[in-house]
Coordinates of C-alpha atoms in Angstrom, one line a residue:
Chain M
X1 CA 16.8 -26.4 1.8
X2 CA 13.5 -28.7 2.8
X3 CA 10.2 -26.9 2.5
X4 CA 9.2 -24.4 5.6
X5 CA 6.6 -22.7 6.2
X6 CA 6.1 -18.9 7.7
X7 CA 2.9 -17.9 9.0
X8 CA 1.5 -14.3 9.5
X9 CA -1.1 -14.2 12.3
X10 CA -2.9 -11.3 13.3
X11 CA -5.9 -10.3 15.0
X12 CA -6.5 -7.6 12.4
X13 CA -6.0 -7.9 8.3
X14 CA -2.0 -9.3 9.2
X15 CA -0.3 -6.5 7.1
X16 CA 1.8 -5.2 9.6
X17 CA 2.8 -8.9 10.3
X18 CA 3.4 -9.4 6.8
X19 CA 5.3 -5.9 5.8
X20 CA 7.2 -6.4 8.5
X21 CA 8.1 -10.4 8.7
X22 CA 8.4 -10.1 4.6
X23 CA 11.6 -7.6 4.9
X24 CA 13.2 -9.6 7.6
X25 CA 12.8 -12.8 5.2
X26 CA 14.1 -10.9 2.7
X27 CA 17.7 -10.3 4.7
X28 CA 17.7 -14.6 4.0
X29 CA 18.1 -16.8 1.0
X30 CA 15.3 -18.8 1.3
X31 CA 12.3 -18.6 0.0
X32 CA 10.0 -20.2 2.3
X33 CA 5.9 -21.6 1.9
X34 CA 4.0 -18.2 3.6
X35 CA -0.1 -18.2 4.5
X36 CA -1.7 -15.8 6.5
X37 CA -4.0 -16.5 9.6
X38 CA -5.7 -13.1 9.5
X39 CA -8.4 -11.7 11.9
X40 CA -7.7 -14.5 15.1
X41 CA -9.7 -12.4 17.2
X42 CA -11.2 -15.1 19.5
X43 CA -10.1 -18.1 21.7
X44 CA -11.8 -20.5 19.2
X45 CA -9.6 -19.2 16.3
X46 CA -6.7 -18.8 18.5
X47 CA -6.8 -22.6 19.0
X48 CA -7.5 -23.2 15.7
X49 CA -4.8 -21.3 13.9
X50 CA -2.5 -23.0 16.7
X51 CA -3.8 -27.0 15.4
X52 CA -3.2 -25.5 11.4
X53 CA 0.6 -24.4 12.8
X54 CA 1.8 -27.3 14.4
X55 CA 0.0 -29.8 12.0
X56 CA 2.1 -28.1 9.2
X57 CA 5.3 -28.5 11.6
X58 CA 4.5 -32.2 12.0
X59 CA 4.1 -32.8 8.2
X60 CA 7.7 -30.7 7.1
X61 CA 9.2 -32.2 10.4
X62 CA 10.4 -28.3 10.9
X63 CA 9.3 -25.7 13.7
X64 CA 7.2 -23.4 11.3
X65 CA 8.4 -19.5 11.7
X66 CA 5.3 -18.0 13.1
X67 CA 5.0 -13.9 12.7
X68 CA 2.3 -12.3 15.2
X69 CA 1.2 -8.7 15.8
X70 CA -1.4 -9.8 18.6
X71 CA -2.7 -7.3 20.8
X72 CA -5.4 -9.6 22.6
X73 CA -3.7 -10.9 25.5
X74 CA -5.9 -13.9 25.9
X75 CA -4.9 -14.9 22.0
X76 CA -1.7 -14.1 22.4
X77 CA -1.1 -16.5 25.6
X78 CA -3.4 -19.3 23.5
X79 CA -0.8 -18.8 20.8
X80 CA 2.5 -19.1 23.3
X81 CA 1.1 -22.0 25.0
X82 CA 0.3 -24.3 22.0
X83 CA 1.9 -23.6 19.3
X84 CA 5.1 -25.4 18.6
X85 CA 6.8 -23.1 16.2
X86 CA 9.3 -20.2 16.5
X87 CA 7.3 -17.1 17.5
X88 CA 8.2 -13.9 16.7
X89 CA 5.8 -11.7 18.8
X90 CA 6.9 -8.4 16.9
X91 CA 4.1 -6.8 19.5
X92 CA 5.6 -8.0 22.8
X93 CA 9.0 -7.3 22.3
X94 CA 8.5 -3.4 21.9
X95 CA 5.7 -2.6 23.6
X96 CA 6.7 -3.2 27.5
X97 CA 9.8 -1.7 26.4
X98 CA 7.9 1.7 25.1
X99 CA 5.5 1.9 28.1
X100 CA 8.4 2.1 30.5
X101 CA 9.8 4.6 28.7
X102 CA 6.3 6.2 27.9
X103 CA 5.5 6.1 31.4
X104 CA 1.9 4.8 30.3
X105 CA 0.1 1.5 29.6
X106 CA -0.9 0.0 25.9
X107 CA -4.9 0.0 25.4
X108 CA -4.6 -3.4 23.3
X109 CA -7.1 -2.6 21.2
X110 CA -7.6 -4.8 18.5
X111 CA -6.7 -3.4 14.6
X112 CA -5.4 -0.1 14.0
X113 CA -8.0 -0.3 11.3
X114 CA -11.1 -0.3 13.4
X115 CA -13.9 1.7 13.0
X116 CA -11.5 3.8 10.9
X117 CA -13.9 3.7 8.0
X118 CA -15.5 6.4 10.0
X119 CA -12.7 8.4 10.5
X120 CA -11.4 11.7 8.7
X121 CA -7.9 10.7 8.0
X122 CA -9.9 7.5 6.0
X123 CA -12.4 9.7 4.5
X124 CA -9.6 11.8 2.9
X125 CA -7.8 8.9 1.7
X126 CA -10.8 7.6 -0.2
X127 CA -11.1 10.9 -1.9
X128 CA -7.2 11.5 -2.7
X129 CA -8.2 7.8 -4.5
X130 CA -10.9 9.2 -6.0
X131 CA -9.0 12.5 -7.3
X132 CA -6.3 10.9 -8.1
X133 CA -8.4 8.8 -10.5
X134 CA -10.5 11.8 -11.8
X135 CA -6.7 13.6 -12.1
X136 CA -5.1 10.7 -14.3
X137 CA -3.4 11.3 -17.8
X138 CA -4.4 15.4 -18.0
X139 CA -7.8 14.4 -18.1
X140 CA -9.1 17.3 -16.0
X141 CA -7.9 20.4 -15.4
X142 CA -10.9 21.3 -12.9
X143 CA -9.5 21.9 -9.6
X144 CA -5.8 21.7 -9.8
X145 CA -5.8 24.2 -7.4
X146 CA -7.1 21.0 -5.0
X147 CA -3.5 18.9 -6.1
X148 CA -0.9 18.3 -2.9
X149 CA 1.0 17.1 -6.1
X150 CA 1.3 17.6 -10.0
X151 CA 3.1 14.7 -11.8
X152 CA 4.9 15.7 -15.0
X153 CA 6.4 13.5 -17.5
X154 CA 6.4 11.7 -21.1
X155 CA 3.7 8.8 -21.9
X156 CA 4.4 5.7 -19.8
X157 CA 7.4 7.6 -17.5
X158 CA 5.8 5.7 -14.1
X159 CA 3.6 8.8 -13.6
X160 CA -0.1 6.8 -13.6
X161 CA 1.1 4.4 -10.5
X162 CA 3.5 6.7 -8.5
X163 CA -0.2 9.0 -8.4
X164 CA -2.3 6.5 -7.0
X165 CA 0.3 5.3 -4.3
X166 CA 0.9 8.4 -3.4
X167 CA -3.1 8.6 -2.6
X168 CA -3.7 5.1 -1.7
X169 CA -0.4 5.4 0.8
X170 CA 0.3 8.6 1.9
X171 CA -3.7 10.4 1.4
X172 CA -2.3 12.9 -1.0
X173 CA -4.4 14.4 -4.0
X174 CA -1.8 13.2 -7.0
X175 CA -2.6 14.7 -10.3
X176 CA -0.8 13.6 -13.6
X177 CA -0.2 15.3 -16.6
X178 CA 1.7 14.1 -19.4
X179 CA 4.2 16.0 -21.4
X180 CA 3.0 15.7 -25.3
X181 CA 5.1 16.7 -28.8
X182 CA 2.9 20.1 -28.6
X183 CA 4.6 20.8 -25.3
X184 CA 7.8 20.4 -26.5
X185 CA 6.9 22.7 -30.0
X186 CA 5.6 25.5 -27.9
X187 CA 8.7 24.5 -25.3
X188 CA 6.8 25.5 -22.4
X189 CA 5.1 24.0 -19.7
X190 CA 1.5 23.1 -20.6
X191 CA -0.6 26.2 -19.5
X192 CA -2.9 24.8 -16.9
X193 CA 0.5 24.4 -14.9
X194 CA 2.2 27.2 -15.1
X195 CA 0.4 28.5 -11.8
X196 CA 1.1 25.3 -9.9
X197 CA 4.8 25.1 -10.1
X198 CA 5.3 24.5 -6.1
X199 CA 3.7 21.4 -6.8
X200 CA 5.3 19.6 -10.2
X201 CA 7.8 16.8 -9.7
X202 CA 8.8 15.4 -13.1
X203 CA 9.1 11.5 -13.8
X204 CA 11.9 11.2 -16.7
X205 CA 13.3 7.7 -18.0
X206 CA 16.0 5.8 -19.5
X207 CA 15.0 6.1 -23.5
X208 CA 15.8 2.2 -23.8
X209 CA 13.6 1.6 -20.8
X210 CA 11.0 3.4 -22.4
X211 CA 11.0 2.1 -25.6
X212 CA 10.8 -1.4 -23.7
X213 CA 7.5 -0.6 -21.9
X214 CA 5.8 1.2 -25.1
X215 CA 6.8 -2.0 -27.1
X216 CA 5.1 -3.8 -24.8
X217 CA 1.4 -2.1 -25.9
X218 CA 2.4 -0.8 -29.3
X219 CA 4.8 -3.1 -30.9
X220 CA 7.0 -1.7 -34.3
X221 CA 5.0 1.7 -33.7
X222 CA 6.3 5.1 -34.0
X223 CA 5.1 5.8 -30.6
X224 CA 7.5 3.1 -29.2
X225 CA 10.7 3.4 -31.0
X226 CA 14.4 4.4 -29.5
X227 CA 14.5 7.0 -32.1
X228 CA 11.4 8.6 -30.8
X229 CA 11.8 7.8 -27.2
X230 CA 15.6 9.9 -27.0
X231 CA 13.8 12.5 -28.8
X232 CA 10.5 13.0 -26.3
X233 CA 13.1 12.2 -23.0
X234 CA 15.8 14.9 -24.0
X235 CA 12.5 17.4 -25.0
X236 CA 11.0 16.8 -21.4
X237 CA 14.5 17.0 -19.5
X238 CA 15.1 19.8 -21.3
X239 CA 12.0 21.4 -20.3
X240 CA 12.0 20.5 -16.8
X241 CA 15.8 22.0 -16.3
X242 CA 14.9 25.2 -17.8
X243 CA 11.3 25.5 -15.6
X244 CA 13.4 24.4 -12.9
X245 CA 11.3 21.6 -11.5
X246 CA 12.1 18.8 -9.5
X247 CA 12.5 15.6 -10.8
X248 CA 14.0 11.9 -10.9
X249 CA 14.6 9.0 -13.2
X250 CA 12.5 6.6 -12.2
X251 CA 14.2 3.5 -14.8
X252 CA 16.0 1.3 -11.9
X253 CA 12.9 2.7 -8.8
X254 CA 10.3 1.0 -7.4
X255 CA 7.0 2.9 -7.2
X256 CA 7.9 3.4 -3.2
X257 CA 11.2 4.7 -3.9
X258 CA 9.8 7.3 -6.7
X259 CA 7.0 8.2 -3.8
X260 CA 9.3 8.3 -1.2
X261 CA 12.0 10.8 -2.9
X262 CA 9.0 13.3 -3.8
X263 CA 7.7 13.6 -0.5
X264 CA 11.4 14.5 0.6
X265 CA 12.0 17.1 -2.1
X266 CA 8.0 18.6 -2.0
X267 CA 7.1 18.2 1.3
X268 CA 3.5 18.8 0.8
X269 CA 1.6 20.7 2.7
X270 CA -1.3 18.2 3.8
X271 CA 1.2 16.1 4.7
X272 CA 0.9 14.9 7.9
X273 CA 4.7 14.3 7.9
Chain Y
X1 CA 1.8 14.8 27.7
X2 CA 5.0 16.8 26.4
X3 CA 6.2 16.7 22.9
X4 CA 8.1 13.6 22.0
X5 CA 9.3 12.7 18.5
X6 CA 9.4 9.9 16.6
X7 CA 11.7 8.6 14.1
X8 CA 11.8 6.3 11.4
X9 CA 14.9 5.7 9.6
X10 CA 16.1 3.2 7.4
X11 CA 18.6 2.8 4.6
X12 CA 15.5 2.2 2.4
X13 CA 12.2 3.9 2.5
X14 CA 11.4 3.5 5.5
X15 CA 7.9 1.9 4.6
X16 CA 8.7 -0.9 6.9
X17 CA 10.0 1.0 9.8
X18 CA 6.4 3.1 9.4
X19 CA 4.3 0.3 9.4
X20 CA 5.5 -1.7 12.1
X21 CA 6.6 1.8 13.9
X22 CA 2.5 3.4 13.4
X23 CA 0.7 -0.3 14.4
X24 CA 2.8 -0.5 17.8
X25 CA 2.6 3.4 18.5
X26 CA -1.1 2.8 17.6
X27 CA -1.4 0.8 21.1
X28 CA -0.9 4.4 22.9
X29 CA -3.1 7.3 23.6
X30 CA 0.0 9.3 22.4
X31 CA 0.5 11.1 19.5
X32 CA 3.7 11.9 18.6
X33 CA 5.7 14.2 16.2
X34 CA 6.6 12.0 13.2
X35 CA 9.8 12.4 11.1
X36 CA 10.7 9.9 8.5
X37 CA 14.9 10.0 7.3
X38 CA 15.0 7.5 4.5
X39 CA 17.9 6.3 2.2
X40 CA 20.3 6.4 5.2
X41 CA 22.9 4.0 3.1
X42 CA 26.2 6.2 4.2
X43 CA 28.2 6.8 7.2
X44 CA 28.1 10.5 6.4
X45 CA 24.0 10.3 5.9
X46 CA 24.1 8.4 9.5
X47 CA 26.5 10.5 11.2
X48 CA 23.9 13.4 9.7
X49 CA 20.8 11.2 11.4
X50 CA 22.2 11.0 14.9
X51 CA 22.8 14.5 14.6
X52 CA 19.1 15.5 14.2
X53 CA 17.9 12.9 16.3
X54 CA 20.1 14.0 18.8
X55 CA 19.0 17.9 18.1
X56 CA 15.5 16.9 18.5
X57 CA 16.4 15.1 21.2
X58 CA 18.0 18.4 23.2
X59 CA 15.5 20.8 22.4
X60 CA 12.6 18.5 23.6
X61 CA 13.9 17.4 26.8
X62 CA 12.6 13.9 26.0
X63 CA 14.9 11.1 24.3
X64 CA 12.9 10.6 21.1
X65 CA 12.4 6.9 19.6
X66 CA 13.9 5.6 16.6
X67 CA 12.6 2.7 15.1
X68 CA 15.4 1.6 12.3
X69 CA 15.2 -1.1 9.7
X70 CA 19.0 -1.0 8.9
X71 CA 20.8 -3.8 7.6
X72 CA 23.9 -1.7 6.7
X73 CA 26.3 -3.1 9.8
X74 CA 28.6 0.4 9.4
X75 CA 25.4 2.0 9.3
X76 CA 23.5 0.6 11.8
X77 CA 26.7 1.2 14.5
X78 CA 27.0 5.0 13.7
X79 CA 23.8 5.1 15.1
X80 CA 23.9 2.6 17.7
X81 CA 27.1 4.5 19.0
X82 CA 26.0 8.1 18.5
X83 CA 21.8 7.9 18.9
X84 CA 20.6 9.3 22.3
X85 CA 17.1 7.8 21.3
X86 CA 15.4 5.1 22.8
X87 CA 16.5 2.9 19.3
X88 CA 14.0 0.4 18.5
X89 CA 16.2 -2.0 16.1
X90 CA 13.4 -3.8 14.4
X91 CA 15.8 -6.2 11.9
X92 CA 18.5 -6.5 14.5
X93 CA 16.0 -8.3 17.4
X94 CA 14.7 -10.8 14.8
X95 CA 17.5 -11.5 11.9
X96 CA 19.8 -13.3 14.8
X97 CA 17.6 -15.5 16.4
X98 CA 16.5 -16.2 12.8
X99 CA 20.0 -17.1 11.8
X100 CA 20.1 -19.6 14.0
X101 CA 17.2 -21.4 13.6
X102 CA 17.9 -21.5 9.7
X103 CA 21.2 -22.3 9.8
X104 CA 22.1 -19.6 7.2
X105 CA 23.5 -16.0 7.6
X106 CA 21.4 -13.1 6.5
X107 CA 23.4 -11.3 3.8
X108 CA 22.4 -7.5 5.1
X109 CA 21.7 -6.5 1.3
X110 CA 19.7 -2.8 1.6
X111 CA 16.2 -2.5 0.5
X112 CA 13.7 -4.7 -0.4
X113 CA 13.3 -3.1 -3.6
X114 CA 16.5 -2.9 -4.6
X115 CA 16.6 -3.7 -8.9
X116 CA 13.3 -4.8 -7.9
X117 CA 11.9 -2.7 -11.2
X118 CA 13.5 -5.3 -13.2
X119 CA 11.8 -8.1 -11.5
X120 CA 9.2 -10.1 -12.8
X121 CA 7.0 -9.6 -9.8
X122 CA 7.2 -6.3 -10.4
X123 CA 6.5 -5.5 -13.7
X124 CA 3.0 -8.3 -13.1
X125 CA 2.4 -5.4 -10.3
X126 CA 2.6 -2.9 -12.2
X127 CA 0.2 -5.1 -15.0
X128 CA -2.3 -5.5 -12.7
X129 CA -2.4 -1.7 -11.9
X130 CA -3.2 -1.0 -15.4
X131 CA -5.3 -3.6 -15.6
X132 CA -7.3 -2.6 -12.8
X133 CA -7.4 1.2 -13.8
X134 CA -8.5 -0.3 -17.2
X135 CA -11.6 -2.2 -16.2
X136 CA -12.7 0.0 -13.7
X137 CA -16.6 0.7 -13.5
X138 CA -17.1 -1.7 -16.2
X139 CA -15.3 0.5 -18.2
X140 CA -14.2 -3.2 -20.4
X141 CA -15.7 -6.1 -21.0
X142 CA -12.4 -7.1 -23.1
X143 CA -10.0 -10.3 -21.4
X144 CA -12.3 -10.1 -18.2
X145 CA -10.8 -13.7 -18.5
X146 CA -7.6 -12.2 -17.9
X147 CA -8.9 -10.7 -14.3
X148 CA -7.7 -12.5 -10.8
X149 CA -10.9 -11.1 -9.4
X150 CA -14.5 -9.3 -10.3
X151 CA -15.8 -7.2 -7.7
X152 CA -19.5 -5.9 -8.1
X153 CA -22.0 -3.8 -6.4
X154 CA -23.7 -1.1 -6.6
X155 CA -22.2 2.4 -7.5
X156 CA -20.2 3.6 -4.5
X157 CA -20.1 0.2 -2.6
X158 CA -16.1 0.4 -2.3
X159 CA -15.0 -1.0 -5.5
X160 CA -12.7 1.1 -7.0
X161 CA -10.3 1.8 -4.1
X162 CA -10.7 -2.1 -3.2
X163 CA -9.6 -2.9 -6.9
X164 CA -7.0 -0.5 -7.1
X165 CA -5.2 -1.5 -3.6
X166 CA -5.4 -5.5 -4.6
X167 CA -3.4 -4.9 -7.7
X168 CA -0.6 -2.2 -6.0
X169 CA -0.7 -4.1 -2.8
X170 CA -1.4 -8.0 -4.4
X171 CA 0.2 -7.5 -7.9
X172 CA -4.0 -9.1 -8.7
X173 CA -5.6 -8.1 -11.9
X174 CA -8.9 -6.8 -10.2
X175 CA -11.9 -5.7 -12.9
X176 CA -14.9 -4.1 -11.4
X177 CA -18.7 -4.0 -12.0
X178 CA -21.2 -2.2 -11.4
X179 CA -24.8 -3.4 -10.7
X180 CA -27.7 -1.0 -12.0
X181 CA -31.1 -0.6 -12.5
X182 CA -31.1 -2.4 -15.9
X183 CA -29.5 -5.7 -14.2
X184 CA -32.4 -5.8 -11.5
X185 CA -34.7 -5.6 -14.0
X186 CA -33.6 -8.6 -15.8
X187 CA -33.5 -10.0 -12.5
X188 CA -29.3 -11.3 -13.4
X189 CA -26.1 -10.4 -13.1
X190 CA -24.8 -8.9 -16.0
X191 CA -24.3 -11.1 -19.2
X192 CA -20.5 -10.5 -19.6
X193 CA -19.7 -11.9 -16.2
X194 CA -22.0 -15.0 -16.7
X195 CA -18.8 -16.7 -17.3
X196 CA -16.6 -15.6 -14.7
X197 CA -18.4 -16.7 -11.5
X198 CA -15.5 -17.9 -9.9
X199 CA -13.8 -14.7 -9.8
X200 CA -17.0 -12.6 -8.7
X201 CA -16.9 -11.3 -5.3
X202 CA -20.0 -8.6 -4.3
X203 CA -19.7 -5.7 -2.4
X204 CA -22.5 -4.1 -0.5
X205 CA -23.2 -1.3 2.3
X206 CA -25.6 -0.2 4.8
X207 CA -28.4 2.2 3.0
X208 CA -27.9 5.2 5.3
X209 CA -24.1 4.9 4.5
X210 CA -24.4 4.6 0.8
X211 CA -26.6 7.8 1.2
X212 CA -24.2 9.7 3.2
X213 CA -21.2 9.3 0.5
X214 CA -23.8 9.7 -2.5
X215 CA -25.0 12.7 -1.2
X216 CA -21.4 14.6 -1.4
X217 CA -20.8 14.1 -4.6
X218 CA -24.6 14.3 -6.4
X219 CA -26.2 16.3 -2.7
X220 CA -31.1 16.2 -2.9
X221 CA -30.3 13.6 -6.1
X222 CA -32.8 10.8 -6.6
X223 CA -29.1 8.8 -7.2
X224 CA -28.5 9.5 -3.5
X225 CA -32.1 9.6 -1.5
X226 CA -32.2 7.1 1.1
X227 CA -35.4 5.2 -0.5
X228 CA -33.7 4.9 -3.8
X229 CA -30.5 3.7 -2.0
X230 CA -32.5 1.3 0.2
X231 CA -33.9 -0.1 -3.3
X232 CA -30.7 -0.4 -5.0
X233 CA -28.8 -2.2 -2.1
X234 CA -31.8 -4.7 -1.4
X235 CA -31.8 -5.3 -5.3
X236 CA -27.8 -6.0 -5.2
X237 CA -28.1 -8.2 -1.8
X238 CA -31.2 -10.2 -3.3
X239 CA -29.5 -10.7 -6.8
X240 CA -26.1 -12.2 -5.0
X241 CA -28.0 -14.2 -3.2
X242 CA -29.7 -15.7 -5.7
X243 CA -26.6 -16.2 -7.6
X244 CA -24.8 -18.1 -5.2
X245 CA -21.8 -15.0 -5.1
X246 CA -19.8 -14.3 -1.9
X247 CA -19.9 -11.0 -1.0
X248 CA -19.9 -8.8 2.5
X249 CA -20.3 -5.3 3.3
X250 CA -18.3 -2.8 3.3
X251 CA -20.1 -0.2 5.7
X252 CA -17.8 -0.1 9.0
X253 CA -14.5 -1.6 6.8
X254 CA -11.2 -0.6 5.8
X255 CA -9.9 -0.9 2.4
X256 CA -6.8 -3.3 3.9
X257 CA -10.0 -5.5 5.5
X258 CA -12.2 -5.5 2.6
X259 CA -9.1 -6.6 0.6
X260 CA -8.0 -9.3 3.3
X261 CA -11.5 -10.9 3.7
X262 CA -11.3 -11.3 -0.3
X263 CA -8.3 -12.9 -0.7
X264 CA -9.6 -15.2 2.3
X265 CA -12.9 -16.2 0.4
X266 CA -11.7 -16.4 -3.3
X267 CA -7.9 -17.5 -2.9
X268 CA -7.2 -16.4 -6.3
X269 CA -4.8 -18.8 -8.0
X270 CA -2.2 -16.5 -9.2
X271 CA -1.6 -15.2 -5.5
X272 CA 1.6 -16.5 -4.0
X273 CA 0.0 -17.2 -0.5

């Protein structure tokens, strides 16, 4: 297929353009040339991101596919009038629909980030970051009482990245805690959890997987052989079925998918739903 | 205005149906009830689905709205058929039209994740988030050669949550820096990023700001007076200018804006657009 080119504009950073054009592209074979026109938040840039568009039509000889979530009216109508590839005005086509049915009128206000930085749902999402960090790998047992959620699991198990999206994404306080050989000696739960059980979900692994990924830092080690990894996975199963937590596999999951299936099964609290 | 809900469902996660779903919702002064079904990939889980809805639907006295990312044809017509909700079929309005002007049918696959933990792509994601976490603060001089992107600033600027969301979000390797006393002393930026100037990309904030979030964590500290935070920040602003660095601030911005504007300045080569 000859070279095309999808663009993304926005008059804000262009993610929802780009979340949302991205998994429609994905429905397609095709792997097309994507840039992003972010922040077209004027007439001047509205013109300006129309010349880039159709240049880059005239060059491939292909209308470009052209994503917008454009809320300016002005830059929207600079945008329809000029440019000469196939707009998708993602915008448009739902929100006349919605106010009929809402019975009131869109504000088209620029960026659903605005001014957020100000915010209280943005302050509490820098600090889930921030905890989340602090929380990372056991290293603090201060405040677990703070945790929406408690990640269990063995070493390298997905726990670490499944945290910080889950703070990054969703604004919850994700502590980690990994399941160590003393755990599985003492075969309990380590003790700084034991009062936080609403709030564990366990990360388990395929042992091959596992050995994979520890291979990958600590090659030939002890740490990272099959032997070792069967041995720490069945320990930590075992111990999550008898403390009856929660918990998935994560070896074939993206981190959204792990994130996604615990906020079904804990529903936490802070949660805004 | 009476209760309404909102649904998202999808035979994934859903993430796309929220994103798209919250940034058009955003364009109202209405805010709704929010319920997320993901992993609707059945006819019994989408018979279930248009049951709640439907429920919902009853005991409100309002159809609800159902923004669906479905590419499951069975699927996607349970709902279609049984949904009393205004549906909002996100793929559906685009994926035709898109067909056509390709000239290639969409192959309705579910989720773009799908296997995606096997991907390349994926696992350089995952990289990059343990990069990041790893030279965090300047935590790590080690392969700073290895890093996409250097941010610096002074402590509390924005850095670590701006590092951390262009590795999960980007798949970049993002190292951060910070700038202290010692470095305005020797009047230069710090000797182990002498090297990397290409990469560097300074954040900085208003004074008053930087006070504000100091003063939660460390409250009547020297670290967090307003004269010492006007020093530090004129020091950081003076010493990036000096050294030729792009950088903006980070006062009244988003972590998704900060992010965007960076990838707009630097264009790191590893970034596929």
């Amino acid at each position: 297929m000859p070279e095309r080119t999808v663009f993304f504009v926005s008059d804000g950073t262009g993610i929802t353009a780009e979340t949302f054009g991205n998994a429609i592209l994905a429905q397609f074979d095709f792997v097309p040339h994507r840039v992003r026109i972010p922040f077209v938040d004027s007439a001047d840039k509205a013109h300006q991101a129309v010349r880039q568009i159709n240049h880059v039509g005239e060059i491939e000889g292909k209308r470009p596919l052209v994503f917008t979530t454009l809320v300016d009216m002005e830059v929207l109508g600079i945008i329809r009038a000029g440019c000469k590839g196939m707009l998708m005005d993602m915008f448009g086509t739902f929100v006349q629909p919605l106010e009929l049915e809402l019975g009131i009128k869109s504000h088209h206000r620029v960026g659903r980030f605005s001014d957020i930085s100000k915010s209280q749902a943005y302050h509490d999402r820098i600090e889930a970051i921030n905890y989340s960090l602090a929380h990372d790998d056991g290293q603090s047992n201060r405040d677990l009482a703070g945790a929406d959620v408690i990640l269990i699991g063995v070493s390298r198990s997905g726990k670490t990245p499944t945290s910080l999206y889950l703070a990054m994404q969703h604004g919850l306080k994700a502590a980690n805690y990994p399941l160590i050989p003393e755990d599985f000696e003492r075969r309990q739960l380590p003790p700084a959890l034991s009062t936080h059980r609403k709030k564990l979900f366990g990360l388990t692994i395929s042992p091959e997987r596992l050995s994979e990924i520890r291979s990958e830092r600590r090659p030939n080690s002890q740490y990272a052989s099959l032997a070792n990894c069967r041995m720490e996975v069945a320990e930590a199963e075992s111990m999550m079925r008898r403390s009856g937590i929660r918990w998935l596999s994560t070896t074939t999951k993206s981190i959204e998918e792990i994130a996604t299936t615990i906020l079904q099964e804990l529903r936490p609290e802070r949660l805004s739903y």
